[in-house]
């Protein structure tokens, strides 16, 4: 979805409503192929309107993507359901009209490329940790003298005052430092 900024000038009284199904998979894979394995066509519904020579766009986006599990890299289907609210301006002085938290974008070449905005918002929806089905119940990896624990287990250990014995090659340096202080 691309619009000419000047085209949207006629929507001062009534907003321009839109409802489209977009296939952004090729763009997403090019931009974020290491994080997003596949993307089903997304449903985009919203409106655009002019306000004080700026364009305000409000959209609701739904769909589904596939991303690798952060633990095993197995594919995980992840539903999308989010809102976009953005303000597009042609003159930098107009940015002062809006709160700092608002997404204000300077339009270049009189074109609003909403597909690119959608791709970036879709990427931002992916949580930092996403697990495949059953991975939460699976045991964490362990090795010879080490183990991975969950954040909850770590916090519980901290609350209980449990301290793990430091068993690293540099652990002996702590004793040397404490001996120097005693002298």
Short mmCIF file of C-alpha atoms in Angstrom, two decimals, residues 119 159 178:
data_model
loop_
_atom_site.label_atom_id
_atom_site.label_comp_id
_atom_site.label_asym_id
_atom_site.label_seq_id
_atom_site.Cartn_x
_atom_site.Cartn_y
_atom_site.Cartn_z
CA UNK A 119 7.01 -5.10 7.66
CA UNK A 159 15.52 -14.97 47.12
CA UNK A 178 41.49 -10.72 49.99
#
